[in-house]
XYZ file of C-alpha atoms in Angstrom:
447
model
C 133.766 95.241 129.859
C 134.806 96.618 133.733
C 136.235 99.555 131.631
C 133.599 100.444 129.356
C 131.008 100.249 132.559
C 133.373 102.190 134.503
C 133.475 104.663 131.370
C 130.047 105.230 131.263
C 129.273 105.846 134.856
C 127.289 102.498 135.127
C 124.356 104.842 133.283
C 123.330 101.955 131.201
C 122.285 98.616 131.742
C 124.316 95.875 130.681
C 124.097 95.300 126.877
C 122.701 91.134 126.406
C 124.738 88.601 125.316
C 123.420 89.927 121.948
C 125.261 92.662 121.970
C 129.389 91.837 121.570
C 131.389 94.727 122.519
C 134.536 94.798 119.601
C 137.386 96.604 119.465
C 136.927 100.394 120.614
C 134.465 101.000 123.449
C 132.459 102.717 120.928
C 131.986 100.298 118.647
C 128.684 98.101 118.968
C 128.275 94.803 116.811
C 125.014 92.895 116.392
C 125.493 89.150 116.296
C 122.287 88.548 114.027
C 123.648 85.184 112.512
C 120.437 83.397 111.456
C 118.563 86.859 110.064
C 118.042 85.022 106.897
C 116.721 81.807 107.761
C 114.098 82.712 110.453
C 113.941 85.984 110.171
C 114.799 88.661 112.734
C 115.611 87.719 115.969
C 113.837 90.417 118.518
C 116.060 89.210 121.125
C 119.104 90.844 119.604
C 118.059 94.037 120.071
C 116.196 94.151 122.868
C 118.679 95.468 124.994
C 118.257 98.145 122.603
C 114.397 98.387 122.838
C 115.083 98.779 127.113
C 116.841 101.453 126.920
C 114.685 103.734 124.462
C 114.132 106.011 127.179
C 117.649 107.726 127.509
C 119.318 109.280 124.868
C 121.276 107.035 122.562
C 124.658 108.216 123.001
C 128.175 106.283 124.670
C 129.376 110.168 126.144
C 126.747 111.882 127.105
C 128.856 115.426 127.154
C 128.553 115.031 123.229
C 125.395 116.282 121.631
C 122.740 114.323 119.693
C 122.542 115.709 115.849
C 119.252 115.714 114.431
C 118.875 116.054 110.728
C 115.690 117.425 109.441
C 113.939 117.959 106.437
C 110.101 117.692 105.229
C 107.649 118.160 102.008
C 105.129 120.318 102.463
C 102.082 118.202 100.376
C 99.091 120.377 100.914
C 97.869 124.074 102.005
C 94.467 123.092 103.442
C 93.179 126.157 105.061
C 94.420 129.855 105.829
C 91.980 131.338 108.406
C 92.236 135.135 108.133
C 90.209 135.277 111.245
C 92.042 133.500 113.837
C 95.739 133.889 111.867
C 95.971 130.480 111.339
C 97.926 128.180 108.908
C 96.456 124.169 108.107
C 98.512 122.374 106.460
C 99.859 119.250 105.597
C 103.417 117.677 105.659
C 105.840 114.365 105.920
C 108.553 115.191 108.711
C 111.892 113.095 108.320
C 114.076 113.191 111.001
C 117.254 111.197 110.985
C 120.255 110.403 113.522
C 122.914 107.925 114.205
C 122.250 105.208 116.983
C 125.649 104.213 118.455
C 123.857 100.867 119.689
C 122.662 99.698 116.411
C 124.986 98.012 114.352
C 125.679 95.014 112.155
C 127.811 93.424 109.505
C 125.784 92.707 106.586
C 127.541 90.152 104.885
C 126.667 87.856 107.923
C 123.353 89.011 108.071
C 121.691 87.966 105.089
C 123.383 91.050 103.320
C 120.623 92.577 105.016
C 121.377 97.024 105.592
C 118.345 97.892 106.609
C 115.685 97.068 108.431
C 111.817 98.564 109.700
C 111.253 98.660 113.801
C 108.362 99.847 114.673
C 108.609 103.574 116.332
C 107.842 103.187 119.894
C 110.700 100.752 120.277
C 113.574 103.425 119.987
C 114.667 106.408 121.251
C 112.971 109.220 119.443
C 113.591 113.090 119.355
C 110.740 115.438 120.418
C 110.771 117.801 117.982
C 107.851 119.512 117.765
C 106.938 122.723 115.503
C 106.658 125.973 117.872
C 103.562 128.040 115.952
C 101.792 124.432 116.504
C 98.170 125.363 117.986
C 96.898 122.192 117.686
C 97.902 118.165 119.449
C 100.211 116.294 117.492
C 98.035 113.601 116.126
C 101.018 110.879 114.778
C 98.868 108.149 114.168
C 100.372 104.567 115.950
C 102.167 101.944 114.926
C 104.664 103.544 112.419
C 108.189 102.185 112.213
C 111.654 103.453 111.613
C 114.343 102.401 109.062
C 117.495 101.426 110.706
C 120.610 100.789 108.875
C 123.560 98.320 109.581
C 125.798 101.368 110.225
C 123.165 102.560 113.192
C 121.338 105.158 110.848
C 117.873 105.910 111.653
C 115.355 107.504 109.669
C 111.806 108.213 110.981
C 108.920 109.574 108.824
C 105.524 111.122 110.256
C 102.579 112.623 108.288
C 102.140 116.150 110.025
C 98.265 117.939 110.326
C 99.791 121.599 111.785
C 97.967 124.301 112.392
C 100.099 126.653 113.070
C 99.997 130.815 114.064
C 101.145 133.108 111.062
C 100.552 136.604 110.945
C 98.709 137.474 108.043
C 98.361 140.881 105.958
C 95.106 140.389 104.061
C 94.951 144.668 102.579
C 95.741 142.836 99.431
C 93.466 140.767 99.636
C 93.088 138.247 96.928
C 96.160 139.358 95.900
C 98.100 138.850 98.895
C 100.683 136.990 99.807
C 101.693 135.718 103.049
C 104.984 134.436 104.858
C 104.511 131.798 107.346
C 106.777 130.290 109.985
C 107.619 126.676 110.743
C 110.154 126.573 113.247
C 111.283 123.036 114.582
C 113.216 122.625 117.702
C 113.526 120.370 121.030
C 110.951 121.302 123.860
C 113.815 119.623 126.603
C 117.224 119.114 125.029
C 119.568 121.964 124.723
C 122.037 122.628 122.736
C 124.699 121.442 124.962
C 122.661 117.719 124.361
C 121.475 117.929 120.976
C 121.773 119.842 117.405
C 119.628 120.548 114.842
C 121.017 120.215 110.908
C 119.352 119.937 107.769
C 119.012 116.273 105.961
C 118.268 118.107 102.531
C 118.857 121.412 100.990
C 116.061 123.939 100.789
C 115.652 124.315 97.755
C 115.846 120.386 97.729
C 112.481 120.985 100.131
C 111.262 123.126 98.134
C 111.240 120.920 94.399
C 109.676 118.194 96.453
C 106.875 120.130 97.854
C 105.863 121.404 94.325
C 106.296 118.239 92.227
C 104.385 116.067 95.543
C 101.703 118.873 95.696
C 98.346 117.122 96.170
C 96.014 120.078 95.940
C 95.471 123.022 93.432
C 93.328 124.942 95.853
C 93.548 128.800 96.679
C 96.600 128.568 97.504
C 100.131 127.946 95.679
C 103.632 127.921 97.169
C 106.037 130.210 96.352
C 109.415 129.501 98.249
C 111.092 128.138 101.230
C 113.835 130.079 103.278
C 115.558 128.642 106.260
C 117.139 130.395 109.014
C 119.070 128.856 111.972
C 118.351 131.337 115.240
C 118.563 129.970 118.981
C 115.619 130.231 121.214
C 116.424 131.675 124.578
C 115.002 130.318 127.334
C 115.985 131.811 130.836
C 119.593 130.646 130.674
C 118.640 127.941 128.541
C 119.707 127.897 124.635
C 117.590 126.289 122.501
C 118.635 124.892 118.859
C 116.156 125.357 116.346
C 115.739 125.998 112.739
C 112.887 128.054 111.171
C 111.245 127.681 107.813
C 109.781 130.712 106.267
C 107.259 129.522 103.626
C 105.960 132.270 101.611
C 102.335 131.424 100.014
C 100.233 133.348 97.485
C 96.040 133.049 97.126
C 95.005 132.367 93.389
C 92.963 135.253 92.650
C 90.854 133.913 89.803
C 88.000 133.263 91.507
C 86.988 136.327 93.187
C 87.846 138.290 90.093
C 85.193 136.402 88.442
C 82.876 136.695 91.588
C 83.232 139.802 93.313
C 85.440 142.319 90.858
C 83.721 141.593 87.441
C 79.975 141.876 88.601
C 80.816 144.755 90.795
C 82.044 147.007 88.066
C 79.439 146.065 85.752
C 76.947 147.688 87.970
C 79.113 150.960 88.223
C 80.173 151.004 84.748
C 75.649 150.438 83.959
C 75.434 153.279 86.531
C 78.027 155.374 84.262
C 76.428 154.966 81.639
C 73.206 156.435 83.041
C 74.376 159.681 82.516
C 73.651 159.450 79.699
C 69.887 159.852 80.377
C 68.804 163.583 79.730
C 68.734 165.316 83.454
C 65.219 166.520 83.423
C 64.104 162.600 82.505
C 61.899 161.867 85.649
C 63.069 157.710 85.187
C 66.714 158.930 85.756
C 66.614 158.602 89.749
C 64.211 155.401 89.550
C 66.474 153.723 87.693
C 69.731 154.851 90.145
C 67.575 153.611 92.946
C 66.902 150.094 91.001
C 70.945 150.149 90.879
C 71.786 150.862 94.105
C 69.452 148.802 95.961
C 71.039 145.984 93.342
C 74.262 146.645 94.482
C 73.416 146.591 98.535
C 71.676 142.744 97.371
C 75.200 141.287 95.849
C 77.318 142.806 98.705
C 75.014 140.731 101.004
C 75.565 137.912 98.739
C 79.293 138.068 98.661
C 79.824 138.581 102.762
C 81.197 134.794 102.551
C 83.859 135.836 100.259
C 85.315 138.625 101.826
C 87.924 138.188 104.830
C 86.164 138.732 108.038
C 88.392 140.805 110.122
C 90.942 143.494 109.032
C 90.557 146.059 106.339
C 91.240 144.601 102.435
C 91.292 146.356 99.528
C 88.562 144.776 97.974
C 86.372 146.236 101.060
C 87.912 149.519 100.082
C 86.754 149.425 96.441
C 83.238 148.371 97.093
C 83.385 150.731 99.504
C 84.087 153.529 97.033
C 81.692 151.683 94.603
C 78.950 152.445 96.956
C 79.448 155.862 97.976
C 79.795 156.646 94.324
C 76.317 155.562 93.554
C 74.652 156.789 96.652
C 76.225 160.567 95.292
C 75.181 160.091 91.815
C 72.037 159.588 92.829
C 71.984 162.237 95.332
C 73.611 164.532 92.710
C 70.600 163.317 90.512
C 67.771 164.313 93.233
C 69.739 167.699 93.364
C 69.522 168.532 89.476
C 65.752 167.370 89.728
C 65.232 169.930 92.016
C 67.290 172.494 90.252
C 65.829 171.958 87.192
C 62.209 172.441 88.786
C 63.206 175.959 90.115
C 64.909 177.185 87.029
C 61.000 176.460 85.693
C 58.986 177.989 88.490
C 61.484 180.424 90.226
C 65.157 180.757 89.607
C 67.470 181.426 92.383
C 70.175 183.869 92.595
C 73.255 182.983 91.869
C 76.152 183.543 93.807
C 78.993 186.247 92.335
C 81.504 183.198 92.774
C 78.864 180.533 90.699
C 78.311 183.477 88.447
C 82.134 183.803 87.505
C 82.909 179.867 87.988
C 80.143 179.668 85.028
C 81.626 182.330 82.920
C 84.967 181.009 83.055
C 83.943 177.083 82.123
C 81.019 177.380 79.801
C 81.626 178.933 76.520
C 80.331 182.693 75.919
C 77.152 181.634 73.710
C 75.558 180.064 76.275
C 76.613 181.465 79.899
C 78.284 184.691 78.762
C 75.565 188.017 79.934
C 78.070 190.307 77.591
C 76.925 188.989 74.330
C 75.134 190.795 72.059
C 71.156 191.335 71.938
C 70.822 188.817 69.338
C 72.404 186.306 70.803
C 71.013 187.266 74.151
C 67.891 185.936 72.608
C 69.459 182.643 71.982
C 69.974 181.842 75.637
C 66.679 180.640 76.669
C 66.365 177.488 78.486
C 66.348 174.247 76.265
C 62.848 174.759 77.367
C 61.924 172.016 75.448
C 63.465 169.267 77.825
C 61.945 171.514 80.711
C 58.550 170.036 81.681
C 56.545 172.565 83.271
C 59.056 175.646 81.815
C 57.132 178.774 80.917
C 57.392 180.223 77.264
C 60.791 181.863 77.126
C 58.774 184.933 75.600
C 57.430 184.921 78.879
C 60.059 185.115 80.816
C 63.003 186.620 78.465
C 62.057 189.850 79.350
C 61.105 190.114 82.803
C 63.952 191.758 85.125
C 64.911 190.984 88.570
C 63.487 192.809 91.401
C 65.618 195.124 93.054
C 66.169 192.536 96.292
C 66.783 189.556 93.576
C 68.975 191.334 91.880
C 71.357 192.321 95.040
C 71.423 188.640 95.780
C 72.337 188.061 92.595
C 75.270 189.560 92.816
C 74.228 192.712 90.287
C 74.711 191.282 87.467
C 71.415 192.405 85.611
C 70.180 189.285 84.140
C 67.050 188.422 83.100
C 64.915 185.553 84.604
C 65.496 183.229 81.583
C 68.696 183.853 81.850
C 69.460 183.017 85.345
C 67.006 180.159 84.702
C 69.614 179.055 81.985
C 72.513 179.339 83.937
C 71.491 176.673 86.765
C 70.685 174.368 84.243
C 73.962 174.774 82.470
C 75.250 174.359 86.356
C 73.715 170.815 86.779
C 74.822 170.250 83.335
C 78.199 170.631 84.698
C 77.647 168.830 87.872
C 76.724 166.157 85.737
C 79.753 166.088 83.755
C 82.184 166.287 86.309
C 80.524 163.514 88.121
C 81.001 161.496 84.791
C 84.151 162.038 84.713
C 84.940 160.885 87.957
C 83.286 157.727 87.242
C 85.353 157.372 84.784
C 88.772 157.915 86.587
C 87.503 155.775 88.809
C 86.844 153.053 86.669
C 90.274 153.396 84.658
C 92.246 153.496 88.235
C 90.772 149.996 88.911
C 91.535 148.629 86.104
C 94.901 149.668 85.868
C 95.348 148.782 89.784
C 93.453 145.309 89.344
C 96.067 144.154 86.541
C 99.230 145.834 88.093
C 98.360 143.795 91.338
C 97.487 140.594 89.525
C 100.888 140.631 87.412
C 103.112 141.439 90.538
């Protein structure tokens, strides 16, 4: 006994009669005869219990190993906001106890026993993108086996920091950080190791998965780094666990209403340009549109730029120019009635070279030059084309006009077959834009 004290520096108090030392000086040995008649005597380990606040160790130039492993039962909440992570997990940490042991075949063939927590030594591991207390409830216990193995479970509430990218937004996914480690024990005094493979981890987080929220778990990575602090090393191992949002829901809520309302606003092309309910019923859209983004605010992250907020975005502007584009041809249409403009050399030649020669072409022939009156008809307010097929322009008109000698039906006739065109290239662009969402929409989705 003198050399085992003298060993240890006189560091720890003197083990109870409890406690026989055997053998090597290493080597501690319960006497727990009468375990299964009474059961457990607390005397025999309360030597133990007093000295839970050192380190459990008979050299103290060797280092503690921790093992650790946990199951990751829930995804609670992923605040885009504050870049924050809830969720919910069991920690188990196991290590060895050099004080705890016992033979089991005098025992009651008892191996294992529960004490409760705050009677032993335990590590302070703690989780370093924690933002919140650690709220462990009280009064759980530890298993402790004959051969001085302890295992202690917690349930874990961490909210932790993770950086997240929401541009994809709802079809991002994000990589999180848990990274465990000691907040006072170096490496020199104590190791961290892993009690079960990752992927281990990982099967046991998906088949214990409590919730099938917004979120779903994709993997687990591990990697072992140190943390440097001052001259301090740190042993610590870090957890990436990647995470993807189920984008279902605001498909159904935010994409698929949305592009019904451009693909109605599409299709009001349709309506002849010189129809005066054309821009009423653009208006009706567009103010309908400006209601369900106020309606879906909730929905939508509220910081950072996603690319939902992009396509809305582009959903908007694209009504708010096909009506403008509308207003424009209203007014177009009502001077090709009353009094044409000129027309620019550059129009002029843009016209000749898109719209086929019966209709835009000056060259033709007289006959057909007779042909090219305004669909007058769809005009309201249009003079006769008798009555304006052939007047010439004025000497002044006709310099603005570039010289090109044509009539005033004529010119009338070639700014409508301009908004005509307007028209259709707008089309067209709703279109692209319609087919480039789609296509993005289920690229994204499948990835």
């Amino acid at each position: 006994m003198e050399g085992w004290w003298s060993t240890t520096g006189g560091f720890f108090l003197c083990l109870s009669a409890s406690l026989v030392l055997q053998g090597r000086a290493n080597t501690f040995t319960i006497n727990c005869s009468g375990f299964d008649q009474q059961g457990v005597d607390p005397t025999v380990f309360q030597s133990v219990f007093n000295k839970k606040d050192f380190r459990p160790v008979t050299n103290f130039s060797i280092p503690t190993r921790i093992n650790i492993s946990f199951t990751l039962s829930a995804i609670l909440e992923v605040d885009a906001q504050l870049q924050l992570l809830t969720s919910f997990l069991w920690l188990k940490l196991s290590w060895n106890h050099p004080f705890i042991s016992w033979d089991p075949e005098e025992c009651g063939d008892i191996k294992k026993l529960a004490i409760t927590a705050e009677n032993l030594w335990l590590p302070d591991i703690f989780i370093v993108e924690s933002m919140d207390v650690d709220q462990t409830p009280d009064g759980l216990s530890a298993y402790v086996s004959n051969d001085g193995h302890v295992v202690y479970n917690k349930p874990m509430r961490v909210t932790s920091i993770c950086n997240l990218d929401i541009f994809y937004f709802p079809f991002d996914q994000q990589n999180c950080t848990l990274t465990f480690s000691s907040f006072l024990y170096t490496e020199e005094r104590m190791l961290l190791g892993m009690d079960k493979e990752v992927w281990e981890i990982m099967d046991d987080s998906r088949d214990r998965g409590r919730t099938q929220g917004e979120w779903e778990l994709l993997g687990i990575n591990k990697a072992t780094p140190k943390m440097s602090v001052g001259t301090s090393l740190f042993d610590q191992i870090m957890f990436y666990v990647a995470i993807r949002r189920r984008p279902t829901l605001y498909v159904i809520n935010l994409l698929v209403p949305s592009s019904f309302l451009v693909a109605i606003d599409a299709l009001s092309f349709y309506l002849p340009a010189e129809n005066e309910n054309r821009a009423p019923f653009k208006m009706t859209l567009l103010l309908g549109y400006n209601v369900f983004l106020l309606n879906i605010s909730d929905l939508l992250p509220a910081t950072g730029t996603s690319l939902f907020s992009v396509y809305f975005a582009l959903c908007l502007s694209l009504m708010v120019l096909s009506l403008l584009e509308t207003i424009f041809i209203t007014y177009l249409l009502h001077l090709a009635t009353t009094q044409p403009p000129p027309m620019p050399r550059w129009l002029h030649s843009l016209l000749l070279r898109h719209a086929s020669p019966r209709t835009c072409c000056p060259a033709v022939s007289q006959k057909e030059n007779t042909s090219l009156g305004l669909i007058s008809t769809h005009l309201s307010g249009l003079k006769e084309p008798g009555k304006l097929g052939g007047k010439e322009l004025g000497p002044k008109e006709a310099e603005l006009n570039g010289g090109t000698g044509l009539t005033r039906a004529q010119l009338a006739d070639l700014w409508v077959q301009f908004g005509h065109m307007m028209d259709n290239l707008l089309f067209r662009i709703y279109l692209l834009f319609l087919a480039t969402s789609v296509t993005t929409i289920l690229v994204l989705w499948n990835t």
